[in-house]
């Protein structure tokens, strides 16, 4: 699912591997560290375990969803002026990241210059192909997207508001 594309992320990593990018924020966990870090697992494995706890899916699917959610989230952070959106499936992973607030805060700290990245959805979903355009954009900036996940919801996209300051 990942490639060896070398792009500087701003924290010394030169990767587009979502697993590496998520695990890189682990030293920046500042809240509820006992709950988050004392389990001895990486952040990647923690988020996968939470997805498996809360959703009916096999590990392979959880990893595919989380990987694409990390890609999407970082693209939203890196390119705030580009309107991006996810379908229902990848959005499960995005919501997992947001709900684990100590991890979300650390992710924002590391990749968004310490600014909180808001989640401001509209009620109505879009049906204009934004998901497919988002997958193409993620590919254009060096991510190896799971095309099948994006195609499933290709015309039924998340209704997040890119007009809210620092929102996705």
Short mmCIF file of C-alpha atoms in Angstrom, two decimals:
data_model
loop_
_atom_site.label_atom_id
_atom_site.label_comp_id
_atom_site.label_asym_id
_atom_site.label_seq_id
_atom_site.Cartn_x
_atom_site.Cartn_y
_atom_site.Cartn_z
CA UNK A 1 0.00 0.00 0.00
CA UNK A 2 2.96 2.38 0.40
CA UNK A 3 5.73 3.49 -1.86
CA UNK A 4 9.25 4.69 -1.26
CA UNK A 5 8.46 8.20 -2.44
CA UNK A 6 10.81 10.53 -0.60
CA UNK A 7 9.05 13.69 0.54
CA UNK A 8 10.18 15.70 3.56
CA UNK A 9 7.38 15.83 6.12
CA UNK A 10 8.97 18.61 8.16
CA UNK A 11 9.91 16.44 11.14
CA UNK A 12 12.91 14.68 9.69
CA UNK A 13 10.99 11.79 8.15
CA UNK A 14 11.28 11.26 4.46
CA UNK A 15 8.38 8.93 3.86
CA UNK A 16 4.81 8.74 2.70
CA UNK A 17 4.16 5.53 4.61
CA UNK A 18 1.05 6.21 6.73
CA UNK A 19 2.14 3.75 9.41
CA UNK A 20 5.49 5.50 9.84
CA UNK A 21 3.84 8.92 9.73
CA UNK A 22 1.37 8.01 12.48
CA UNK A 23 3.96 6.28 14.66
CA UNK A 24 6.22 9.34 14.36
CA UNK A 25 3.86 11.37 16.54
CA UNK A 26 4.16 8.94 19.47
CA UNK A 27 6.92 10.94 21.26
CA UNK A 28 4.59 13.96 21.17
CA UNK A 29 1.74 12.34 23.10
CA UNK A 30 1.24 14.80 25.96
CA UNK A 31 -2.20 13.88 27.31
CA UNK A 32 -3.38 10.66 28.99
CA UNK A 33 0.03 9.11 28.41
CA UNK A 34 -0.69 6.26 30.85
CA UNK A 35 -3.69 5.19 28.78
CA UNK A 36 -2.01 5.71 25.42
CA UNK A 37 1.60 4.65 25.93
CA UNK A 38 1.63 2.11 28.75
CA UNK A 39 0.12 -0.61 26.58
CA UNK A 40 3.49 -0.98 24.86
CA UNK A 41 2.02 -0.86 21.37
CA UNK A 42 2.70 1.59 18.59
CA UNK A 43 0.11 4.22 17.76
CA UNK A 44 -0.61 2.37 14.53
CA UNK A 45 -1.37 -0.85 16.40
CA UNK A 46 -3.43 1.06 18.98
CA UNK A 47 -5.65 2.67 16.34
CA UNK A 48 -6.03 -0.67 14.53
CA UNK A 49 -7.04 -2.33 17.82
CA UNK A 50 -9.62 0.41 18.43
CA UNK A 51 -11.02 0.03 14.91
CA UNK A 52 -11.31 -3.72 15.40
CA UNK A 53 -12.96 -3.20 18.78
CA UNK A 54 -15.61 -0.85 17.42
CA UNK A 55 -16.24 -2.10 13.88
CA UNK A 56 -16.87 -5.46 12.27
CA UNK A 57 -13.88 -5.93 10.00
CA UNK A 58 -10.73 -7.99 9.64
CA UNK A 59 -7.31 -6.54 10.43
CA UNK A 60 -6.37 -6.16 6.76
CA UNK A 61 -9.40 -3.93 6.15
CA UNK A 62 -8.71 -1.92 9.32
CA UNK A 63 -5.15 -1.30 8.13
CA UNK A 64 -6.32 -0.27 4.67
CA UNK A 65 -8.88 2.14 6.14
CA UNK A 66 -6.49 3.63 8.70
CA UNK A 67 -3.70 4.03 6.16
CA UNK A 68 -5.91 5.95 3.77
CA UNK A 69 -7.33 8.01 6.63
CA UNK A 70 -3.81 9.04 7.65
CA UNK A 71 -3.02 9.96 4.04
CA UNK A 72 -6.19 12.02 3.76
CA UNK A 73 -5.65 13.75 7.10
CA UNK A 74 -2.07 14.72 6.30
CA UNK A 75 -3.05 15.93 2.83
CA UNK A 76 -5.71 18.16 4.43
CA UNK A 77 -3.07 19.54 6.79
CA UNK A 78 -0.40 20.01 4.12
CA UNK A 79 -2.79 21.50 1.54
CA UNK A 80 -5.46 23.48 3.39
CA UNK A 81 -6.46 25.35 0.23
CA UNK A 82 -7.33 22.16 -1.67
CA UNK A 83 -10.86 20.88 -1.12
CA UNK A 84 -10.68 17.18 -0.29
CA UNK A 85 -13.23 14.65 0.90
CA UNK A 86 -13.60 11.02 1.89
CA UNK A 87 -16.33 8.45 1.53
CA UNK A 88 -18.01 6.62 4.37
CA UNK A 89 -15.43 3.84 4.50
CA UNK A 90 -12.23 5.90 4.78
CA UNK A 91 -14.09 8.30 7.06
CA UNK A 92 -14.29 5.52 9.66
CA UNK A 93 -10.51 5.80 9.97
CA UNK A 94 -10.56 9.60 10.02
CA UNK A 95 -13.07 9.52 12.86
CA UNK A 96 -10.93 6.98 14.71
CA UNK A 97 -8.01 9.40 14.65
CA UNK A 98 -10.15 12.32 15.79
CA UNK A 99 -11.83 10.34 18.60
CA UNK A 100 -8.52 9.28 20.13
CA UNK A 101 -7.94 12.87 21.19
CA UNK A 102 -4.44 12.53 22.70
CA UNK A 103 -3.29 11.04 19.40
CA UNK A 104 -5.19 13.69 17.40
CA UNK A 105 -3.64 16.50 19.45
CA UNK A 106 -0.16 15.04 18.93
CA UNK A 107 -0.82 14.61 15.21
CA UNK A 108 -1.88 18.26 15.00
CA UNK A 109 1.13 19.30 17.05
CA UNK A 110 3.60 17.50 14.82
CA UNK A 111 2.09 18.01 11.39
CA UNK A 112 -0.08 21.13 11.75
CA UNK A 113 2.33 23.35 13.65
CA UNK A 114 0.46 22.84 16.92
CA UNK A 115 -2.81 24.15 15.48
CA UNK A 116 -5.88 22.04 16.11
CA UNK A 117 -7.37 20.65 12.90
CA UNK A 118 -11.13 20.93 13.18
CA UNK A 119 -13.71 18.54 11.80
CA UNK A 120 -16.74 20.49 10.61
CA UNK A 121 -19.08 18.30 8.56
CA UNK A 122 -22.17 19.44 6.76
CA UNK A 123 -25.31 17.32 7.08
CA UNK A 124 -25.77 16.46 3.40
CA UNK A 125 -23.27 14.28 1.59
CA UNK A 126 -21.85 15.34 -1.74
CA UNK A 127 -22.31 13.32 -4.90
CA UNK A 128 -19.98 15.13 -7.26
CA UNK A 129 -17.05 12.69 -7.38
CA UNK A 130 -14.91 14.51 -4.81
CA UNK A 131 -13.70 11.19 -3.37
CA UNK A 132 -12.22 10.12 -6.66
CA UNK A 133 -10.60 13.53 -7.16
CA UNK A 134 -9.21 13.30 -3.62
CA UNK A 135 -7.68 9.89 -4.34
CA UNK A 136 -6.07 11.33 -7.48
CA UNK A 137 -4.74 14.26 -5.47
CA UNK A 138 -3.30 11.98 -2.78
CA UNK A 139 -1.53 10.02 -5.48
CA UNK A 140 -0.17 13.24 -7.01
CA UNK A 141 1.48 14.21 -3.70
CA UNK A 142 3.21 10.88 -3.25
CA UNK A 143 0.76 8.64 -1.42
CA UNK A 144 -0.04 5.12 -2.62
CA UNK A 145 -3.82 5.13 -2.18
CA UNK A 146 -6.00 2.07 -1.99
CA UNK A 147 -8.03 2.79 -5.13
CA UNK A 148 -10.66 0.22 -4.25
CA UNK A 149 -11.51 1.97 -0.97
CA UNK A 150 -11.91 5.31 -2.71
CA UNK A 151 -13.90 3.87 -5.62
CA UNK A 152 -16.44 2.25 -3.28
CA UNK A 153 -17.69 5.69 -2.24
CA UNK A 154 -16.44 7.53 -5.32
CA UNK A 155 -19.57 9.60 -5.85
CA UNK A 156 -20.80 9.72 -2.24
CA UNK A 157 -18.37 11.94 -0.38
CA UNK A 158 -18.03 13.40 3.05
CA UNK A 159 -19.52 16.83 3.46
CA UNK A 160 -16.67 18.49 5.38
CA UNK A 161 -16.40 22.24 5.17
CA UNK A 162 -13.12 23.52 3.82
CA UNK A 163 -14.30 27.09 4.42
CA UNK A 164 -14.06 26.78 8.22
CA UNK A 165 -10.58 27.97 9.22
CA UNK A 166 -8.24 25.01 9.53
CA UNK A 167 -10.95 22.44 8.97
CA UNK A 168 -11.14 19.42 6.73
#
